[in-house]
GROMACS .gro file of C-alpha atoms in nm:
model
  253
    1MET     CA    1   0.279  -3.208   1.805
    2PRO     CA    2   0.461  -2.879   1.741
    3THR     CA    3   0.429  -2.724   1.395
    4ILE     CA    4   0.712  -2.538   1.225
    5ALA     CA    5   0.724  -2.311   0.922
    6ILE     CA    6   1.040  -2.365   0.718
    7ILE     CA    7   1.176  -2.082   0.502
    8SER     CA    8   1.397  -2.232   0.232
    9GLU     CA    9   1.611  -2.116  -0.058
   10TYR     CA   10   1.693  -2.329  -0.360
   11ASP     CA   11   1.839  -2.324  -0.707
   12GLY     CA   12   1.569  -2.489  -0.914
   13THR     CA   13   1.791  -2.581  -1.210
   14ASP     CA   14   1.829  -2.947  -1.121
   15PHE     CA   15   1.491  -3.000  -0.956
   16VAL     CA   16   1.172  -3.114  -1.133
   17GLY     CA   17   0.993  -2.848  -0.929
   18TYR     CA   18   0.880  -2.821  -0.570
   19GLN     CA   19   0.616  -3.093  -0.569
   20ILE     CA   20   0.705  -3.462  -0.551
   21GLN     CA   21   0.700  -3.627  -0.895
   22ASP     CA   22   0.801  -3.963  -1.038
   23ASN     CA   23   1.038  -3.821  -1.300
   24GLY     CA   24   1.315  -3.676  -1.083
   25ARG     CA   25   1.425  -3.509  -0.761
   26SER     CA   26   1.191  -3.251  -0.614
   27VAL     CA   27   1.239  -2.988  -0.347
   28GLN     CA   28   0.954  -3.133  -0.140
   29GLN     CA   29   1.108  -3.480  -0.132
   30THR     CA   30   1.449  -3.331  -0.051
   31LEU     CA   31   1.301  -3.142   0.246
   32ASN     CA   32   1.102  -3.449   0.354
   33GLU     CA   33   1.420  -3.654   0.371
   34ALA     CA   34   1.602  -3.389   0.574
   35VAL     CA   35   1.316  -3.337   0.820
   36SER     CA   36   1.270  -3.713   0.858
   37ALA     CA   37   1.642  -3.759   0.925
   38VAL     CA   38   1.651  -3.490   1.195
   39TYR     CA   39   1.336  -3.609   1.374
   40LYS     CA   40   1.404  -3.980   1.311
   41THR     CA   41   1.058  -4.055   1.176
   42LYS     CA   42   0.887  -4.023   0.837
   43LEU     CA   43   0.748  -3.670   0.794
   44ASN     CA   44   0.599  -3.480   0.501
   45VAL     CA   45   0.614  -3.105   0.449
   46THR     CA   46   0.339  -2.894   0.290
   47GLY     CA   47   0.458  -2.621   0.053
   48CYS     CA   48   0.317  -2.273  -0.003
   49SER     CA   49   0.325  -2.324  -0.382
   50ARG     CA   50   0.433  -2.563  -0.655
   51THR     CA   51   0.723  -2.393  -0.831
   52ASP     CA   52   0.790  -2.546  -1.175
   53ALA     CA   53   1.104  -2.724  -1.289
   54GLY     CA   54   1.389  -2.476  -1.320
   55VAL     CA   55   1.222  -2.204  -1.110
   56HIS     CA   56   1.420  -2.078  -0.810
   57ALA     CA   57   1.318  -1.962  -0.462
   58ARG     CA   58   1.474  -1.727  -0.212
   59GLY     CA   59   1.192  -1.741   0.041
   60HIS     CA   60   0.977  -2.051  -0.013
   61VAL     CA   61   0.772  -2.155   0.292
   62SER     CA   62   0.676  -2.508   0.395
   63SER     CA   63   0.505  -2.633   0.708
   64VAL     CA   64   0.531  -2.961   0.896
   65GLU     CA   65   0.424  -3.112   1.227
   66VAL     CA   66   0.721  -3.252   1.421
   67PRO     CA   67   0.731  -3.500   1.710
   68PHE     CA   68   0.948  -3.304   1.954
   69TYR     CA   69   1.090  -2.961   2.027
   70ILE     CA   70   1.427  -2.833   1.906
   71PRO     CA   71   1.526  -2.472   1.977
   72GLU     CA   72   1.407  -2.262   1.684
   73GLU     CA   73   1.750  -2.125   1.595
   74ARG     CA   74   1.902  -2.474   1.580
   75ILE     CA   75   1.650  -2.622   1.335
   76PRO     CA   76   1.811  -2.475   1.019
   77LEU     CA   77   2.154  -2.597   1.131
   78ALA     CA   78   2.020  -2.947   1.185
   79LEU     CA   79   1.826  -2.963   0.858
   80ASN     CA   80   2.108  -2.821   0.646
   81CYS     CA   81   2.331  -3.110   0.750
   82PHE     CA   82   2.104  -3.333   0.539
   83LEU     CA   83   2.040  -3.098   0.246
   84PRO     CA   84   2.231  -3.079  -0.085
   85ASP     CA   85   2.423  -2.775  -0.203
   86ASP     CA   86   2.133  -2.642  -0.412
   87CYS     CA   87   1.884  -2.625  -0.123
   88CYS     CA   88   1.905  -2.481   0.227
   89VAL     CA   89   1.679  -2.381   0.514
   90LYS     CA   90   1.735  -2.018   0.613
   91LYS     CA   91   1.492  -1.996   0.902
   92ALA     CA   92   1.242  -2.200   1.103
   93ILE     CA   93   0.951  -2.061   1.303
   94TYR     CA   94   0.728  -2.236   1.555
   95VAL     CA   95   0.369  -2.161   1.459
   96ASN     CA   96   0.029  -2.213   1.617
   97ASP     CA   97  -0.177  -2.525   1.552
   98GLY     CA   98  -0.370  -2.512   1.226
   99PHE     CA   99  -0.103  -2.327   1.028
  100ASN     CA  100  -0.075  -2.449   0.668
  101ALA     CA  101   0.189  -2.291   0.445
  102ARG     CA  102  -0.035  -2.313   0.139
  103PHE     CA  103  -0.372  -2.202   0.273
  104GLU     CA  104  -0.259  -1.928   0.511
  105SER     CA  105  -0.054  -1.738   0.251
  106LEU     CA  106  -0.169  -1.379   0.199
  107GLY     CA  107   0.031  -1.329  -0.119
  108LYS     CA  108   0.364  -1.380  -0.290
  109ARG     CA  109   0.639  -1.173  -0.448
  110TYR     CA  110   0.820  -1.295  -0.759
  111ILE     CA  111   1.098  -1.147  -0.969
  112TYR     CA  112   1.159  -1.241  -1.332
  113ARG     CA  113   1.511  -1.150  -1.446
  114LEU     CA  114   1.619  -1.076  -1.801
  115GLN     CA  115   1.974  -1.026  -1.919
  116THR     CA  116   2.006  -0.801  -2.223
  117GLY     CA  117   2.275  -0.673  -2.456
  118SER     CA  118   2.476  -0.792  -2.752
  119CYS     CA  119   2.595  -1.112  -2.581
  120ARG     CA  120   2.477  -1.325  -2.293
  121SER     CA  121   2.664  -1.374  -1.966
  122PRO     CA  122   2.739  -1.740  -1.883
  123LEU     CA  123   2.736  -1.643  -1.514
  124LEU     CA  124   2.371  -1.540  -1.540
  125ASN     CA  125   2.243  -1.826  -1.758
  126ARG     CA  126   2.093  -2.022  -1.467
  127TYR     CA  127   1.913  -1.722  -1.318
  128ALA     CA  128   1.816  -1.482  -1.599
  129HIS     CA  129   1.669  -1.531  -1.946
  130TYR     CA  130   1.878  -1.374  -2.221
  131VAL     CA  131   1.718  -1.126  -2.463
  132LYS     CA  132   1.929  -0.991  -2.745
  133GLY     CA  133   1.912  -0.615  -2.775
  134GLU     CA  134   1.763  -0.354  -2.542
  135PRO     CA  135   1.386  -0.346  -2.481
  136ASP     CA  136   1.232  -0.006  -2.411
  137ILE     CA  137   1.209   0.015  -2.031
  138MET     CA  138   0.950   0.293  -2.032
  139LEU     CA  139   0.717   0.086  -2.250
  140MET     CA  140   0.770  -0.211  -2.016
  141LYS     CA  141   0.686   0.006  -1.715
  142GLU     CA  142   0.368   0.127  -1.884
  143ALA     CA  143   0.263  -0.231  -1.961
  144ALA     CA  144   0.336  -0.338  -1.603
  145SER     CA  145   0.124  -0.058  -1.456
  146ILE     CA  146  -0.182  -0.178  -1.651
  147MET     CA  147  -0.161  -0.515  -1.474
  148VAL     CA  148  -0.192  -0.374  -1.122
  149GLY     CA  149  -0.526  -0.430  -0.949
  150GLU     CA  150  -0.796  -0.693  -0.975
  151HIS     CA  151  -0.848  -0.831  -1.326
  152ASP     CA  152  -0.946  -1.144  -1.513
  153PHE     CA  153  -0.604  -1.292  -1.595
  154ALA     CA  154  -0.738  -1.572  -1.819
  155ALA     CA  155  -0.510  -1.452  -2.101
  156PHE     CA  156  -0.211  -1.503  -1.869
  157CYS     CA  157  -0.279  -1.865  -1.776
  158ALA     CA  158  -0.128  -2.173  -1.938
  159ALA     CA  159  -0.342  -2.478  -2.008
  160GLY     CA  160  -0.350  -2.734  -1.730
  161GLY     CA  161  -0.446  -2.516  -1.434
  162SER     CA  162  -0.716  -2.627  -1.189
  163GLN     CA  163  -0.841  -2.286  -1.077
  164LYS     CA  164  -1.210  -2.212  -1.016
  165THR     CA  165  -1.172  -1.851  -1.127
  166THR     CA  166  -0.914  -1.662  -1.330
  167VAL     CA  167  -0.970  -1.333  -1.147
  168ARG     CA  168  -0.662  -1.233  -0.949
  169LYS     CA  169  -0.544  -0.924  -0.760
  170MET     CA  170  -0.197  -0.779  -0.818
  171PHE     CA  171  -0.064  -0.546  -0.548
  172ALA     CA  172   0.226  -0.417  -0.757
  173VAL     CA  173   0.404  -0.486  -1.087
  174ASN     CA  174   0.737  -0.304  -1.124
  175VAL     CA  175   1.013  -0.298  -1.385
  176ARG     CA  176   1.366  -0.182  -1.311
  177LYS     CA  177   1.697  -0.196  -1.497
  178ASP     CA  178   2.050  -0.218  -1.360
  179SER     CA  179   2.322  -0.237  -1.625
  180SER     CA  180   2.241  -0.540  -1.844
  181LEU     CA  181   1.985  -0.689  -1.603
  182ILE     CA  182   1.612  -0.613  -1.610
  183GLU     CA  183   1.392  -0.719  -1.318
  184ILE     CA  184   1.015  -0.759  -1.343
  185GLU     CA  185   0.877  -0.772  -0.989
  186VAL     CA  186   0.524  -0.900  -0.935
  187GLN     CA  187   0.341  -0.893  -0.603
  188GLY     CA  188  -0.002  -1.052  -0.588
  189GLU     CA  189  -0.259  -1.226  -0.374
  190ALA     CA  190  -0.256  -1.550  -0.577
  191PHE     CA  191  -0.140  -1.670  -0.917
  192LEU     CA  192  -0.255  -1.890  -1.204
  193TYR     CA  193  -0.046  -2.159  -1.374
  194ASN     CA  194   0.260  -1.996  -1.538
  195MET     CA  195   0.101  -1.655  -1.479
  196VAL     CA  196   0.414  -1.461  -1.381
  197ARG     CA  197   0.612  -1.604  -1.674
  198ILE     CA  198   0.334  -1.505  -1.916
  199MET     CA  199   0.298  -1.160  -1.758
  200SER     CA  200   0.674  -1.115  -1.794
  201GLY     CA  201   0.664  -1.230  -2.156
  202THR     CA  202   0.384  -0.983  -2.226
  203ILE     CA  203   0.573  -0.697  -2.060
  204LEU     CA  204   0.881  -0.792  -2.263
  205TYR     CA  205   0.675  -0.791  -2.585
  206ALA     CA  206   0.560  -0.439  -2.497
  207GLY     CA  207   0.922  -0.333  -2.455
  208MET     CA  208   1.006  -0.485  -2.794
  209GLY     CA  209   0.717  -0.301  -2.964
  210LYS     CA  210   0.521  -0.621  -3.030
  211LEU     CA  211   0.229  -0.520  -2.806
  212SER     CA  212   0.088  -0.176  -2.729
  213ALA     CA  213  -0.067  -0.052  -2.405
  214ASP     CA  214  -0.409  -0.079  -2.572
  215ASP     CA  215  -0.333  -0.440  -2.670
  216ILE     CA  216  -0.266  -0.522  -2.306
  217ARG     CA  217  -0.585  -0.352  -2.188
  218GLU     CA  218  -0.771  -0.560  -2.446
  219LEU     CA  219  -0.627  -0.878  -2.289
  220PHE     CA  220  -0.829  -0.798  -1.975
  221ALA     CA  221  -1.141  -0.683  -2.160
  222ASN     CA  222  -1.145  -0.987  -2.391
  223PRO     CA  223  -0.907  -1.248  -2.249
  224ASP     CA  224  -0.740  -1.469  -2.509
  225ARG     CA  225  -0.414  -1.649  -2.431
  226LYS     CA  226  -0.291  -1.638  -2.792
  227ASN     CA  227  -0.288  -1.256  -2.788
  228ALA     CA  228  -0.057  -1.226  -2.486
  229GLY     CA  229   0.321  -1.262  -2.480
  230LYS     CA  230   0.499  -1.596  -2.476
  231THR     CA  231   0.563  -1.796  -2.161
  232LEU     CA  232   0.922  -1.708  -2.071
  233PRO     CA  233   1.158  -1.990  -1.967
  234PRO     CA  234   1.168  -2.095  -1.600
  235GLU     CA  235   1.529  -2.004  -1.522
  236GLY     CA  236   1.453  -1.631  -1.500
  237LEU     CA  237   1.190  -1.671  -1.229
  238THR     CA  238   1.251  -1.660  -0.854
  239LEU     CA  239   0.993  -1.679  -0.575
  240GLU     CA  240   1.134  -1.408  -0.351
  241GLU     CA  241   0.891  -1.389  -0.061
  242VAL     CA  242   0.564  -1.528   0.074
  243TYR     CA  243   0.340  -1.312   0.292
  244TYR     CA  244   0.174  -1.428   0.616
  245ASP     CA  245   0.020  -1.266   0.921
  246TRP     CA  246   0.299  -1.376   1.151
  247SER     CA  247   0.145  -1.181   1.441
  248LYS     CA  248  -0.141  -1.431   1.422
  249TRP     CA  249   0.054  -1.748   1.352
  250ARG     CA  250   0.392  -1.716   1.526
  251LYS     CA  251   0.384  -1.915   1.848
  252ALA     CA  252   0.456  -1.714   2.162
  253ASP     CA  253   0.768  -1.814   2.355
   0.00000   0.00000   0.00000
Protein backbone atom coordinates (compact mmCIF):
# COMPACT_ATOMS: atom_id res chain seq x y z
CA MET A 1 0.00 0.00 0.00
CA PRO A 2 1.31 3.49 -0.80
CA THR A 3 2.14 5.78 2.13
CA ILE A 4 1.54 9.53 2.05
CA ALA A 5 2.72 12.35 4.29
CA ILE A 6 0.02 14.98 4.76
CA ILE A 7 1.00 18.57 5.58
CA SER A 8 -1.96 20.29 7.22
CA GLU A 9 -2.85 23.69 8.62
CA TYR A 10 -5.50 24.26 11.27
CA ASP A 11 -6.94 26.79 13.66
CA GLY A 12 -6.89 24.95 16.96
CA THR A 13 -9.45 27.14 18.72
CA ASP A 14 -12.37 24.74 18.39
CA PHE A 15 -10.42 21.48 18.53
CA VAL A 16 -9.63 19.50 21.70
CA GLY A 17 -6.15 19.06 20.26
CA TYR A 18 -4.64 16.89 17.56
CA GLN A 19 -5.12 13.50 19.18
CA ILE A 20 -8.48 11.73 19.24
CA GLN A 21 -10.29 12.21 22.57
CA ASP A 22 -13.74 11.45 23.93
CA ASN A 23 -14.54 15.03 24.94
CA GLY A 24 -14.77 16.75 21.55
CA ARG A 25 -13.62 17.06 17.95
CA SER A 26 -9.94 16.46 17.28
CA VAL A 27 -7.77 17.20 14.28
CA GLN A 28 -6.79 13.54 13.97
CA GLN A 29 -10.41 12.36 13.79
CA THR A 30 -11.22 15.14 11.31
CA LEU A 31 -8.36 14.01 9.04
CA ASN A 32 -9.32 10.35 9.49
CA GLU A 33 -12.83 11.08 8.27
CA ALA A 34 -11.57 12.99 5.23
CA VAL A 35 -9.00 10.35 4.25
CA SER A 36 -11.55 7.57 4.75
CA ALA A 37 -14.09 9.41 2.58
CA VAL A 38 -11.62 9.91 -0.28
CA TYR A 39 -10.31 6.34 -0.25
CA LYS A 40 -13.69 4.78 0.61
CA THR A 41 -12.36 2.67 3.47
CA LYS A 42 -11.62 3.27 7.15
CA LEU A 43 -8.12 4.72 7.57
CA ASN A 44 -6.23 6.23 10.50
CA VAL A 45 -3.51 8.86 10.26
CA THR A 46 -0.46 9.08 12.53
CA GLY A 47 0.52 12.59 13.63
CA CYS A 48 3.98 14.06 14.18
CA SER A 49 2.92 15.49 17.55
CA ARG A 50 -0.06 15.95 19.87
CA THR A 51 -0.81 19.66 19.85
CA ASP A 52 -2.97 20.69 22.82
CA ALA A 53 -6.47 22.15 22.73
CA GLY A 54 -6.36 25.67 21.31
CA VAL A 55 -2.89 25.31 19.76
CA HIS A 56 -2.63 26.04 16.03
CA ALA A 57 -0.54 24.53 13.23
CA ARG A 58 0.73 25.88 9.94
CA GLY A 59 2.77 22.82 9.00
CA HIS A 60 1.62 19.76 10.95
CA VAL A 61 2.58 16.43 9.36
CA SER A 62 0.62 13.18 9.47
CA SER A 63 1.23 9.90 7.68
CA VAL A 64 -1.15 7.21 6.46
CA GLU A 65 -1.11 4.11 4.28
CA VAL A 66 -3.70 4.32 1.48
CA PRO A 67 -5.19 1.56 -0.70
CA PHE A 68 -4.61 3.10 -4.13
CA TYR A 69 -2.71 5.80 -5.99
CA ILE A 70 -4.00 9.32 -6.63
CA PRO A 71 -1.71 11.87 -8.30
CA GLU A 72 0.16 13.70 -5.54
CA GLU A 73 -1.04 17.16 -6.52
CA ARG A 74 -4.69 16.08 -6.48
CA ILE A 75 -4.69 14.61 -2.96
CA PRO A 76 -5.07 17.98 -1.14
CA LEU A 77 -7.93 18.96 -3.45
CA ALA A 78 -9.73 15.70 -2.74
CA LEU A 79 -9.20 15.80 1.02
CA ASN A 80 -10.18 19.45 1.39
CA CYS A 81 -13.61 18.66 -0.04
CA PHE A 82 -14.28 16.75 3.20
CA LEU A 83 -12.56 19.09 5.68
CA PRO A 84 -14.14 21.92 7.71
CA ASP A 85 -13.17 25.57 7.37
CA ASP A 86 -10.71 25.43 10.29
CA CYS A 87 -8.57 22.63 8.83
CA CYS A 88 -7.01 22.09 5.42
CA VAL A 89 -4.37 19.95 3.73
CA LYS A 90 -1.75 22.10 2.01
CA LYS A 91 0.39 19.37 0.51
CA ALA A 92 0.69 15.59 0.20
CA ILE A 93 3.88 13.67 -0.50
CA TYR A 94 4.32 10.01 -1.43
CA VAL A 95 6.94 8.56 0.89
CA ASN A 96 8.90 5.33 1.11
CA ASP A 97 7.65 2.36 3.12
CA GLY A 98 8.39 2.64 6.82
CA PHE A 99 7.85 6.40 7.07
CA ASN A 100 6.15 7.43 10.31
CA ALA A 101 5.37 11.11 10.83
CA ARG A 102 6.06 10.89 14.56
CA PHE A 103 9.23 8.79 14.70
CA GLU A 104 11.03 10.14 11.64
CA SER A 105 10.80 13.80 12.70
CA LEU A 106 14.20 15.49 13.07
CA GLY A 107 12.82 18.52 14.89
CA LYS A 108 10.10 21.14 15.00
CA ARG A 109 9.75 24.90 14.82
CA TYR A 110 7.18 26.72 16.95
CA ILE A 111 6.26 30.37 17.31
CA TYR A 112 4.56 31.81 20.39
CA ARG A 113 2.90 35.17 19.67
CA LEU A 114 2.23 37.91 22.19
CA GLN A 115 0.23 41.06 21.56
CA THR A 116 1.26 44.00 23.72
CA GLY A 117 0.21 47.58 24.35
CA SER A 118 -2.43 49.47 26.25
CA CYS A 119 -5.35 47.52 24.75
CA ARG A 120 -5.79 44.16 23.10
CA SER A 121 -6.77 43.61 19.47
CA PRO A 122 -9.92 41.48 19.02
CA LEU A 123 -8.54 40.42 15.62
CA LEU A 124 -5.55 38.78 17.31
CA ASN A 125 -7.32 37.17 20.27
CA ARG A 126 -7.43 33.69 18.71
CA TYR A 127 -3.76 33.70 17.70
CA ALA A 128 -1.79 35.80 20.21
CA HIS A 129 -1.84 36.09 24.00
CA TYR A 130 -2.36 39.64 25.22
CA VAL A 131 0.13 41.20 27.64
CA LYS A 132 -0.59 44.66 28.97
CA GLY A 133 2.37 47.00 28.68
CA GLU A 134 5.68 46.59 26.85
CA PRO A 135 8.15 43.92 27.99
CA ASP A 136 11.84 44.69 27.49
CA ILE A 137 12.78 42.98 24.22
CA MET A 138 16.51 43.00 24.92
CA LEU A 139 15.99 41.18 28.22
CA MET A 140 13.76 38.67 26.42
CA LYS A 141 16.45 38.11 23.79
CA GLU A 142 19.05 37.53 26.49
CA ALA A 143 16.81 35.00 28.23
CA ALA A 144 16.14 33.22 24.94
CA SER A 145 19.84 32.90 24.13
CA ILE A 146 20.47 31.04 27.40
CA MET A 147 18.04 28.32 26.32
CA VAL A 148 19.90 27.42 23.12
CA GLY A 149 21.81 24.13 23.18
CA GLU A 150 21.39 20.87 25.06
CA HIS A 151 20.07 21.24 28.60
CA ASP A 152 17.94 19.52 31.20
CA PHE A 153 14.56 21.20 30.65
CA ALA A 154 12.87 19.61 33.68
CA ALA A 155 11.91 23.09 34.94
CA PHE A 156 10.07 23.69 31.66
CA CYS A 157 7.85 20.61 31.74
CA ALA A 158 4.28 20.42 33.01
CA ALA A 159 3.13 17.46 35.09
CA GLY A 160 1.66 14.60 33.10
CA GLY A 161 4.42 13.99 30.56
CA SER A 162 5.64 10.45 29.80
CA GLN A 163 9.22 11.24 28.80
CA LYS A 164 12.16 9.02 29.79
CA THR A 165 14.53 11.98 29.99
CA THR A 166 14.06 15.73 30.31
CA VAL A 167 17.24 16.58 28.40
CA ARG A 168 16.45 18.31 25.12
CA LYS A 169 18.42 20.13 22.42
CA MET A 170 17.31 23.54 21.14
CA PHE A 171 18.73 24.63 17.79
CA ALA A 172 17.60 28.24 18.11
CA VAL A 173 15.43 30.45 20.35
CA ASN A 174 14.72 33.89 18.88
CA VAL A 175 12.64 36.90 19.93
CA ARG A 176 11.48 39.58 17.52
CA LYS A 177 9.03 42.47 17.70
CA ASP A 178 6.93 44.02 14.96
CA SER A 179 4.67 46.86 16.10
CA SER A 180 2.46 45.45 18.89
CA LEU A 181 3.29 41.79 18.16
CA ILE A 182 6.16 39.86 19.77
CA GLU A 183 7.17 36.48 18.35
CA ILE A 184 9.14 33.89 20.32
CA GLU A 185 10.48 31.34 17.85
CA VAL A 186 11.75 28.00 19.16
CA GLN A 187 13.48 25.37 17.04
CA GLY A 188 14.39 22.10 18.71
CA GLU A 189 14.98 18.41 18.26
CA ALA A 190 12.13 17.34 20.57
CA PHE A 191 9.93 18.87 23.24
CA LEU A 192 8.46 18.06 26.64
CA TYR A 193 4.82 18.51 27.66
CA ASN A 194 3.92 22.24 27.46
CA MET A 195 7.63 23.04 27.08
CA VAL A 196 7.36 25.83 24.51
CA ARG A 197 4.56 27.55 26.44
CA ILE A 198 6.63 27.43 29.64
CA MET A 199 9.77 28.61 27.84
CA SER A 200 7.74 31.49 26.40
CA GLY A 201 6.32 32.33 29.82
CA THR A 202 9.83 32.35 31.27
CA ILE A 203 11.15 34.59 28.50
CA LEU A 204 8.19 36.92 29.07
CA TYR A 205 8.92 37.02 32.82
CA ALA A 206 12.49 38.04 31.97
CA GLY A 207 11.16 40.86 29.81
CA MET A 208 8.91 41.99 32.67
CA GLY A 209 11.81 42.00 35.14
CA LYS A 210 10.45 39.05 37.14
CA LEU A 211 13.39 36.77 36.30
CA SER A 212 17.04 37.63 35.67
CA ALA A 213 19.49 35.93 33.31
CA ASP A 214 21.10 34.29 36.35
CA ASP A 215 17.69 33.00 37.47
CA ILE A 216 17.25 31.31 34.11
CA ARG A 217 20.72 29.75 34.21
CA GLU A 218 19.83 28.41 37.66
CA LEU A 219 16.75 26.69 36.16
CA PHE A 220 19.13 24.47 34.17
CA ALA A 221 21.63 23.98 36.99
CA ASN A 222 18.93 23.11 39.55
CA PRO A 223 15.69 22.42 37.68
CA ASP A 224 12.52 23.31 39.58
CA ARG A 225 9.26 23.98 37.75
CA LYS A 226 7.99 26.46 40.35
CA ASN A 227 10.93 28.80 39.67
CA ALA A 228 10.24 29.14 35.93
CA GLY A 229 7.64 31.35 34.26
CA LYS A 230 3.99 30.44 33.98
CA THR A 231 2.57 28.22 31.26
CA LEU A 232 1.19 30.70 28.72
CA PRO A 233 -2.26 30.03 27.22
CA PRO A 234 -2.53 27.82 24.12
CA GLU A 235 -3.91 30.38 21.67
CA GLY A 236 -0.54 32.08 21.21
CA LEU A 237 1.22 28.91 20.06
CA THR A 238 1.55 27.70 16.47
CA LEU A 239 3.46 24.67 15.20
CA GLU A 240 5.05 26.24 12.15
CA GLU A 241 7.17 23.49 10.65
CA VAL A 242 8.33 19.90 11.15
CA TYR A 243 11.74 18.80 9.87
CA TYR A 244 12.40 15.56 7.96
CA ASP A 245 15.10 14.19 5.70
CA TRP A 246 12.92 14.31 2.61
CA SER A 247 15.85 13.22 0.42
CA LYS A 248 15.65 9.90 2.28
CA TRP A 249 11.89 9.54 2.55
CA ARG A 250 10.35 11.15 -0.53
CA LYS A 251 9.40 8.44 -3.00
CA ALA A 252 11.02 8.74 -6.42
CA ASP A 253 8.65 9.29 -9.34
